Structures are given as C-alpha cells and as structure tokens.
Tab-separated table of C-alpha atoms and ligand atoms in Angstrom:
chain	number	residue	atom	x	y	z
P	127	UNK	CA	97.193	116.699	75.012
P	128	UNK	CA	100.982	116.950	75.953
P	129	UNK	CA	102.162	115.158	79.080
P	130	UNK	CA	104.938	113.964	80.178
P	131	UNK	CA	106.398	111.462	82.434
P	132	UNK	CA	109.190	112.462	85.227
P	133	UNK	CA	110.814	109.363	86.156
P	134	UNK	CA	110.459	108.223	82.353
P	135	UNK	CA	113.437	105.751	82.864
P	136	UNK	CA	112.663	104.475	86.390
P	137	UNK	CA	110.693	101.070	86.612
P	138	UNK	CA	107.343	102.812	87.539
P	139	UNK	CA	107.677	104.691	84.672
P	140	UNK	CA	108.647	102.203	82.417
P	141	UNK	CA	105.388	100.734	83.584
P	142	UNK	CA	103.545	103.877	82.926
P	143	UNK	CA	104.660	103.946	79.178
P	144	UNK	CA	103.560	100.567	78.905
P	145	UNK	CA	100.484	101.378	80.203
P	146	UNK	CA	99.924	104.557	78.154
P	147	UNK	CA	100.101	102.396	75.144
P	148	UNK	CA	98.051	99.338	76.210
P	149	UNK	CA	95.207	101.690	77.419
P	150	UNK	CA	95.845	104.583	74.025
P	151	UNK	CA	96.119	106.911	76.025
P	152	UNK	CA	95.355	109.921	73.526
P	153	UNK	CA	98.097	111.808	74.007
P	154	UNK	CA	99.577	113.716	70.938
P	155	UNK	CA	103.029	114.626	72.652
P	156	UNK	CA	104.881	112.608	75.249
P	157	UNK	CA	107.679	114.682	76.704
P	158	UNK	CA	110.146	112.404	78.524
P	159	UNK	CA	111.899	113.905	81.625
P	160	UNK	CA	114.683	111.561	84.047
P	161	UNK	CA	118.038	112.783	85.622
P	162	UNK	CA	120.197	115.515	84.258
P	163	UNK	CA	122.926	112.575	83.249
P	164	UNK	CA	120.007	110.814	80.983
P	165	UNK	CA	118.856	114.283	79.369
P	166	UNK	CA	119.697	114.062	75.886
P	167	UNK	CA	119.205	110.128	75.456
P	168	UNK	CA	116.353	108.495	73.441
P	169	UNK	CA	112.702	106.511	74.166
P	170	UNK	CA	110.718	104.714	72.485
P	171	UNK	CA	107.242	105.114	72.811
P	172	UNK	CA	104.573	103.448	69.855
P	173	UNK	CA	107.084	103.309	67.192
P	174	UNK	CA	108.089	106.674	67.702
P	175	UNK	CA	111.709	108.268	69.590
P	176	UNK	CA	111.401	110.642	72.155
P	177	UNK	CA	114.611	112.538	73.492
P	178	UNK	CA	114.812	112.813	77.372
P	179	UNK	CA	114.420	116.472	78.230
P	180	UNK	CA	115.548	118.687	81.594
P	181	UNK	CA	112.733	118.860	83.387
P	182	UNK	CA	112.938	123.364	83.239
P	183	UNK	CA	112.486	122.187	79.326
P	184	UNK	CA	109.400	120.226	80.182
P	185	UNK	CA	107.605	122.856	82.151
P	186	UNK	CA	108.191	125.507	79.535
P	187	UNK	CA	106.589	123.545	77.169
P	188	UNK	CA	103.400	123.362	79.454
P	189	UNK	CA	102.302	120.015	79.068
P	190	UNK	CA	98.384	119.607	79.885
P	191	UNK	CA	99.611	116.233	82.345
P	192	UNK	CA	102.633	115.572	83.956
P	193	UNK	CA	102.762	112.112	85.418
P	194	UNK	CA	105.451	111.624	88.121
P	195	UNK	CA	107.367	109.066	89.539
P	196	UNK	CA	110.555	110.421	90.576
P	197	UNK	CA	110.721	110.546	94.603
P	198	UNK	CA	109.121	112.737	96.723
P	199	UNK	CA	112.267	115.600	96.932
P	200	UNK	CA	111.655	116.105	93.616
P	201	UNK	CA	107.626	116.342	93.230
P	202	UNK	CA	108.291	118.969	96.277
P	203	UNK	CA	110.747	121.035	94.087
P	204	UNK	CA	109.223	120.499	90.570
P	205	UNK	CA	105.229	119.607	90.751
P	206	UNK	CA	104.413	123.579	92.048
P	207	UNK	CA	105.564	124.438	89.275
P	208	UNK	CA	104.241	122.697	86.468
P	209	UNK	CA	101.194	123.166	88.273
P	210	UNK	CA	102.244	127.057	88.229
P	211	UNK	CA	102.597	127.056	84.466
P	212	UNK	CA	98.667	125.455	84.480
P	213	UNK	CA	100.138	121.158	84.301
P	214	UNK	CA	97.856	119.072	86.394
P	215	UNK	CA	100.561	116.808	88.084
P	216	UNK	CA	99.546	113.358	88.954
P	217	UNK	CA	102.457	111.757	91.220
P	218	UNK	CA	103.118	108.573	92.898
P	219	UNK	CA	105.286	109.874	95.568
P	220	UNK	CA	103.877	110.212	99.515
P	221	UNK	CA	105.623	114.120	99.046
P	222	UNK	CA	101.698	115.189	99.491
P	223	UNK	CA	99.550	112.008	100.037
P	224	UNK	CA	97.929	113.396	103.099
P	225	UNK	CA	98.163	117.460	102.772
P	226	UNK	CA	95.012	118.250	103.495
P	227	UNK	CA	94.201	120.309	100.293
P	228	UNK	CA	95.848	117.767	97.911
P	229	UNK	CA	93.437	114.759	96.628
P	230	UNK	CA	94.192	111.036	96.859
P	231	UNK	CA	92.945	109.135	94.696
P	232	UNK	CA	91.799	105.661	93.679
P	233	UNK	CA	89.639	106.136	90.092
P	234	UNK	CA	87.410	103.201	91.244
P	235	UNK	CA	86.635	105.207	94.603
P	236	UNK	CA	86.693	108.791	94.811
P	237	UNK	CA	87.593	110.494	91.625
P	238	UNK	CA	84.228	112.189	91.904
P	239	UNK	CA	86.441	114.247	94.277
P	240	UNK	CA	88.714	116.195	91.492
P	241	UNK	CA	88.374	119.288	89.872
P	242	UNK	CA	89.435	121.447	87.678
P	243	UNK	CA	91.137	123.493	90.214
P	244	UNK	CA	93.450	120.214	91.601
P	245	UNK	CA	96.589	121.111	89.842
P	246	UNK	CA	98.636	117.821	91.923
P	247	UNK	CA	97.023	115.013	92.387
P	248	UNK	CA	98.603	112.095	94.472
P	249	UNK	CA	98.658	109.096	93.699
P	250	UNK	CA	98.129	106.812	96.597
P	251	UNK	CA	100.874	103.768	98.121
P	252	UNK	CA	100.689	100.999	96.294
P	253	UNK	CA	99.921	98.517	98.717
P	254	UNK	CA	97.048	100.799	100.137
P	255	UNK	CA	95.404	101.052	96.404
P	256	UNK	CA	95.011	97.421	96.470
P	257	UNK	CA	93.872	97.366	100.557
P	258	UNK	CA	90.935	99.972	99.506
P	259	UNK	CA	90.080	98.566	96.260
P	260	UNK	CA	88.472	95.587	98.675
P	261	UNK	CA	87.763	97.852	101.929
P	262	UNK	CA	86.085	100.312	99.929
P	263	UNK	CA	82.933	98.363	99.118
P	264	UNK	CA	82.789	96.240	101.393
P	265	UNK	CA	83.280	98.798	104.222
P	266	UNK	CA	79.428	100.382	102.764
P	267	UNK	CA	77.512	97.209	102.870
P	268	UNK	CA	79.001	96.149	106.057
P	269	UNK	CA	80.717	99.530	107.961
P	270	UNK	CA	84.156	99.041	108.812
P	271	UNK	CA	84.865	98.035	112.673
P	272	UNK	CA	88.745	97.464	112.716
P	273	UNK	CA	91.269	96.229	110.153
P	274	UNK	CA	94.513	93.802	110.831
P	275	UNK	CA	97.436	93.807	107.214
P	276	UNK	CA	100.011	91.979	106.952
P	277	UNK	CA	101.644	92.694	103.634
P	278	UNK	CA	104.087	90.273	101.870
P	279	UNK	CA	105.273	92.621	99.847
P	280	UNK	CA	107.629	92.420	96.267
P	281	UNK	CA	111.458	93.755	95.652
P	282	UNK	CA	110.105	95.732	92.544
P	283	UNK	CA	108.036	98.201	95.514
P	284	UNK	CA	111.698	99.217	96.656
P	285	UNK	CA	113.289	99.796	92.922
P	286	UNK	CA	115.745	98.475	89.889
P	287	UNK	CA	118.343	98.212	92.464
P	288	UNK	CA	116.561	95.898	95.097
P	289	UNK	CA	115.191	93.242	92.018
P	290	UNK	CA	119.100	93.141	90.920
P	291	UNK	CA	120.104	92.829	94.756
P	292	UNK	CA	117.587	89.562	94.671
P	293	UNK	CA	118.811	88.132	91.250
P	294	UNK	CA	122.560	88.313	92.205
P	295	UNK	CA	121.735	86.592	96.057
P	296	UNK	CA	119.455	84.142	93.773
P	297	UNK	CA	122.180	83.480	91.395
P	298	UNK	CA	125.166	83.219	94.672
P	299	UNK	CA	127.314	86.794	94.310
P	300	UNK	CA	126.946	87.798	97.146
P	301	UNK	CA	129.082	90.590	96.296
P	302	UNK	CA	126.113	93.376	95.386
P	303	UNK	CA	125.310	96.330	96.262
P	304	UNK	CA	123.152	95.908	99.070
P	305	UNK	CA	119.476	97.593	99.058
P	306	UNK	CA	118.165	96.054	102.355
P	307	UNK	CA	120.488	95.833	105.422
P	308	UNK	CA	120.284	92.270	104.884
P	309	UNK	CA	120.234	89.780	102.327
P	310	UNK	CA	116.532	89.399	100.842
P	311	UNK	CA	116.881	85.690	99.582
P	312	UNK	CA	115.809	83.024	101.506
P	313	UNK	CA	114.528	85.771	104.066
P	314	UNK	CA	111.639	88.022	104.772
P	315	UNK	CA	112.360	90.818	106.526
P	316	UNK	CA	110.241	93.386	108.631
P	317	UNK	CA	111.273	96.376	107.720
P	318	UNK	CA	109.641	98.191	104.100
P	319	UNK	CA	111.213	101.813	104.471
P	320	UNK	CA	112.594	103.202	107.443
P	321	UNK	CA	111.292	102.698	110.694
P	322	UNK	CA	109.602	106.262	111.859
P	323	UNK	CA	107.002	106.911	114.750
P	324	UNK	CA	105.936	104.133	118.038
P	325	UNK	CA	108.147	102.000	115.785
P	326	UNK	CA	106.252	101.641	112.768
P	327	UNK	CA	107.958	102.014	109.450
P	328	UNK	CA	106.902	104.786	106.937
P	329	UNK	CA	105.281	101.850	105.482
P	330	UNK	CA	103.150	100.917	107.610
P	331	UNK	CA	102.016	104.719	108.069
P	332	UNK	CA	100.653	104.953	104.946
P	333	UNK	CA	98.699	101.236	105.444
P	334	UNK	CA	96.959	102.920	108.611
P	335	UNK	CA	96.465	106.983	107.122
P	336	UNK	CA	95.821	106.897	103.399
P	337	UNK	CA	92.894	104.683	103.796
P	338	UNK	CA	90.599	106.835	106.261
P	339	UNK	CA	91.506	109.273	103.454
P	340	UNK	CA	90.513	107.677	100.508
P	341	UNK	CA	87.642	106.501	101.819
P	342	UNK	CA	86.504	109.314	103.616
P	343	UNK	CA	86.152	107.165	106.549
P	344	UNK	CA	87.829	107.654	109.962
P	345	UNK	CA	85.752	105.766	112.650
P	346	UNK	CA	87.219	102.741	111.775
P	347	UNK	CA	90.747	101.491	113.110
P	348	UNK	CA	93.507	100.280	111.430
P	349	UNK	CA	97.039	98.437	111.639
P	350	UNK	CA	99.774	97.261	109.520
P	351	UNK	CA	102.737	95.039	109.701
P	352	UNK	CA	104.803	95.418	106.255
P	353	UNK	CA	107.177	92.504	105.329
P	354	UNK	CA	109.783	92.584	102.336
P	355	UNK	CA	109.983	89.216	101.152
P	356	UNK	CA	112.104	87.231	97.606
P	357	UNK	CA	108.882	88.152	95.062
P	358	UNK	CA	108.916	90.349	92.246
P	359	UNK	CA	105.515	89.965	90.757
P	360	UNK	CA	103.344	91.819	93.333
P	361	UNK	CA	102.279	92.750	96.801
P	362	UNK	CA	100.469	89.498	98.912
P	363	UNK	CA	98.480	91.253	101.866
P	364	UNK	CA	96.870	88.731	104.819
P	365	UNK	CA	94.031	90.961	105.693
P	366	UNK	CA	91.567	90.892	108.931
P	367	UNK	CA	88.632	92.839	108.925
P	368	UNK	CA	85.763	93.254	112.121
P	369	UNK	CA	82.651	94.540	110.700
P	370	UNK	CA	79.852	96.631	112.396
P	371	UNK	CA	77.900	94.290	110.951
P	372	UNK	CA	77.489	90.746	110.221
P	373	UNK	CA	78.011	89.681	106.438
P	374	UNK	CA	77.367	86.530	105.083
P	375	UNK	CA	80.580	85.012	102.795
P	376	UNK	CA	78.680	84.361	99.517
P	377	UNK	CA	77.492	87.702	99.854
P	378	UNK	CA	80.920	89.291	100.306
P	379	UNK	CA	82.078	87.401	97.462
P	380	UNK	CA	78.989	88.521	95.546
P	381	UNK	CA	79.972	92.322	96.057
P	382	UNK	CA	83.650	91.729	95.490
P	383	UNK	CA	82.987	90.106	92.276
P	384	UNK	CA	80.737	92.899	90.901
P	385	UNK	CA	83.388	95.848	92.167
P	386	UNK	CA	85.304	96.926	88.654
P	387	UNK	CA	88.981	96.150	88.905
P	388	UNK	CA	88.660	93.396	91.634
P	389	UNK	CA	88.278	89.775	90.777
P	390	UNK	CA	88.115	86.701	92.847
P	391	UNK	CA	89.549	83.680	92.681
P	392	UNK	CA	88.279	81.346	96.067
P	393	UNK	CA	88.231	77.383	95.368
P	394	UNK	CA	90.712	76.631	97.949
P	395	UNK	CA	89.274	72.808	97.465
P	396	UNK	CA	90.839	73.687	93.872
P	397	UNK	CA	93.911	75.296	95.527
P	398	UNK	CA	92.341	78.369	93.703
P	399	UNK	CA	93.627	81.660	95.062
P	400	UNK	CA	95.846	85.060	94.325
P	401	UNK	CA	99.587	84.624	94.093
P	402	UNK	CA	102.060	87.540	92.834
P	403	UNK	CA	103.723	85.135	89.937
P	404	UNK	CA	100.537	85.557	88.232
P	405	UNK	CA	99.251	88.592	89.008
P	406	UNK	CA	102.243	90.199	87.932
P	407	UNK	CA	101.690	92.326	84.301
P	408	UNK	CA	97.704	92.676	85.258
P	409	UNK	CA	95.811	95.915	86.710
P	410	UNK	CA	93.442	93.940	88.565
P	411	UNK	CA	93.311	93.368	92.524
P	412	UNK	CA	93.053	89.116	93.288
P	413	UNK	CA	91.265	88.381	96.480
P	414	UNK	CA	90.368	84.900	97.365
P	415	UNK	CA	90.865	82.822	100.876
P	416	UNK	CA	87.735	84.761	102.412
P	417	UNK	CA	86.501	82.667	105.412
P	418	UNK	CA	85.285	84.090	108.413
P	419	UNK	CA	87.645	84.734	111.600
P	420	UNK	CA	86.301	81.655	113.722
P	421	UNK	CA	88.272	83.548	116.973
P	422	UNK	CA	85.571	86.577	117.095
P	423	UNK	CA	81.893	87.206	115.255
P	424	UNK	CA	81.841	89.895	112.420
P	425	UNK	CA	84.940	89.277	111.446
P	426	UNK	CA	86.333	87.690	107.594
P	427	UNK	CA	90.624	86.708	107.139
P	428	UNK	CA	91.288	87.134	103.265
P	429	UNK	CA	94.120	87.558	101.100
P	430	UNK	CA	94.517	90.034	98.959
P	431	UNK	CA	97.131	90.381	95.904
P	432	UNK	CA	98.331	92.607	93.392
P	433	UNK	CA	101.606	93.786	91.046
P	434	UNK	CA	102.766	96.595	92.574
P	435	UNK	CA	103.960	98.795	89.272
P	436	UNK	CA	100.683	98.270	87.711
P	437	UNK	CA	97.366	98.808	89.711
P	438	UNK	CA	99.652	100.119	92.663
P	439	UNK	CA	101.348	103.029	90.509
P	440	UNK	CA	101.326	103.297	86.936
P	441	UNK	CA	97.396	102.183	85.763
P	442	UNK	CA	95.988	103.771	88.489
P	443	UNK	CA	98.060	106.596	88.037
P	444	UNK	CA	97.267	106.734	83.942
P	445	UNK	CA	93.403	105.848	85.181
P	446	UNK	CA	93.531	109.475	87.037
P	447	UNK	CA	95.003	111.283	83.794
P	448	UNK	CA	92.264	109.489	81.916
P	449	UNK	CA	89.337	110.526	84.648
P	450	UNK	CA	90.446	114.013	84.197
P	451	UNK	CA	90.194	114.112	80.102
P	452	UNK	CA	86.778	111.964	80.483
P	453	UNK	CA	85.335	114.438	82.219
P	454	UNK	CA	86.663	117.833	80.924
P	455	UNK	CA	89.185	118.496	84.415
P	456	UNK	CA	92.084	118.353	82.036
G	13	2RA	C1	107.364	99.858	98.617
G	13	2RA	N1	105.067	100.371	98.280
G	13	2RA	O1	106.991	98.340	98.167
G	13	2RA	C2	106.603	100.986	98.859
G	13	2RA	C3	107.186	102.285	97.577
G	13	2RA	N2	106.762	101.734	96.633
G	13	2RA	O2	108.398	99.480	98.776
C-alpha cells in the first residue's frame, strides 16, 4: 500500500504522519510531497527516512491513496492527476467539499456513502467535523430545527505562521510577520478567513453548508459566527440547538456518551467541562455545558471542543483511508 502525503511539511501533514504511525496504518511505502523548495529533504517516519519528492514523481509512482493537505489550488490542479492514475485522494482543502459529485465524509456519520468510484474524497472543515459529530446523533433522535453556532478557533487552524505570530506577541515581540489584520494576543478576532457573501466569512459559510451535506439533511436552519482566539489546543464551539421534538437532558447525555468518538465532560458542580488545553493531541470530540435553553422550549445549549488538527483534520482523513481499506474500496 503506497500512500502519498501531499503537504508533508505543513502542520496538518505533520499531524497526519503522527496519526498514521499511532494507528499503525498498513502502508508499505510513504511518498512525502511538498513544495519544490523542499524536494530532496528527508523526513523520518517510523524510524525510516523518506525523501520528499515532487508532485509529478509522486503521481508517476501511482500510490493507492494520496492524503492532501496543501491548499485548494494545489488540490484543484493535482488531485485529478492522481485520480487519473487510479489513486484515491482524500483532500483536506475546501476545493471539492460542496461539489455535487464529491463525497464529504465524517466516517462515524456517512462513510457508507463511499464507493470504489470515489477517487477524490473531501475531508470537511475542522470546525464542521466537531459540530456534526454531536449534531448527527441528536438529529436522528429529536430532529434538528435550527442551530446557532459561535466558534472560538485556535490559531493552529490558520497555520504555523499564525502560531508564530501569537507566540511572538506573547513574548512581547510585535515585530513579527502578521497573519491576522490585528494582534491576536489579548484579543478575539470575529473573522476566520476572508469575508464573502452577505458579510459572512468563508469559515462561517462552511459551517452553514457542510453539515447539511454530511448529515444528508437539508431540513434544518443553521447560522454561524466564527471567532479567532489566542488558543493553540483546539477549536471550541458554543452551540444552541432547537429541535422539532422535545428531549430529556439525561437522555441527551446518554445518547452522546454512547456515540463513538464523542466524550461527555459535563459536571459543572465540579467545574468539569471541555477545554482546548486538555483536548490538544486527542482524537475525541468533547461536549459539555449541556443545558436547556430557558428562553424557549425544545432548545439546548452546549459547548463542544476538539483538537482541530486531529479529529478536525488529520485523524478524520486517516479514518477515511482506514474505512476504504477495510471495505476493499482501494
Ligand atoms: C481555520 N477551519 O480554523 C479553518 C481552516 N483550518 O482557520
């Protein structure tokens, strides 16, 4: 099993290497791909050295799977070229997510949609993945009517340069390349990605469109506000959910506790709730502060936290690859 890793030197690429090793993914050959300036450099995977190669070299090697985390334009140009030689691409960018003929997959929810014919598979946006992991089981039981999500997103979602900006500002060094329009330390920026239609950011539009596709349900309404905060461990989300049907809080907690990949941390008397500092490096989606919305019936508030580089990106992509393998789709 040859696996290409496109974007091997990026933050998500590095986490994918870690996850592939942790989960003992049965690859026989790793083909790391990065920008031309990195070609020839060596990366270490499971104690073995692999040379970074060019995109064309990787395509010519015809890997069974190509894990992409290299941005939308690179994926638009090269994913079809891998697919043309028979490679199945799992792409972390937003390039293919909303294409009608491309699958947008969170394995715990809709992996069964996958077939041998799917040669370019989209990994959802990180803040979407952690949201739908919680919305899906509750939707099945109580029928979603409307969702309001406000996110508090880690700087790791923007990349290494953003982490460097935050750390430099914490150290009092303002003479650092600015990724954001403002200082991020001691601040909260109500802008994740660029502004787009109707004064929503692209991040908010992803949160308002991807969940319906993944869950196969266009019947509920969703609105989002995405905020960048000076945090590194993961994304947090405050979520208000109105259902068509009434619910019982204990039953909600039980449903979520029994959902693979979700951990309920909800004991406010002892200040037990999810936090990015403790979610970092873990693959689960943590949910807490589960409580009735006292302002209206059939409505719930909750707090959802996950490491955006792991379940929000690398782990979800590797889980898709595992599903393809287990079901002989590659
Ligand atoms: C972010 N979800 O957090 C986006 C892309 N990783 O910036």
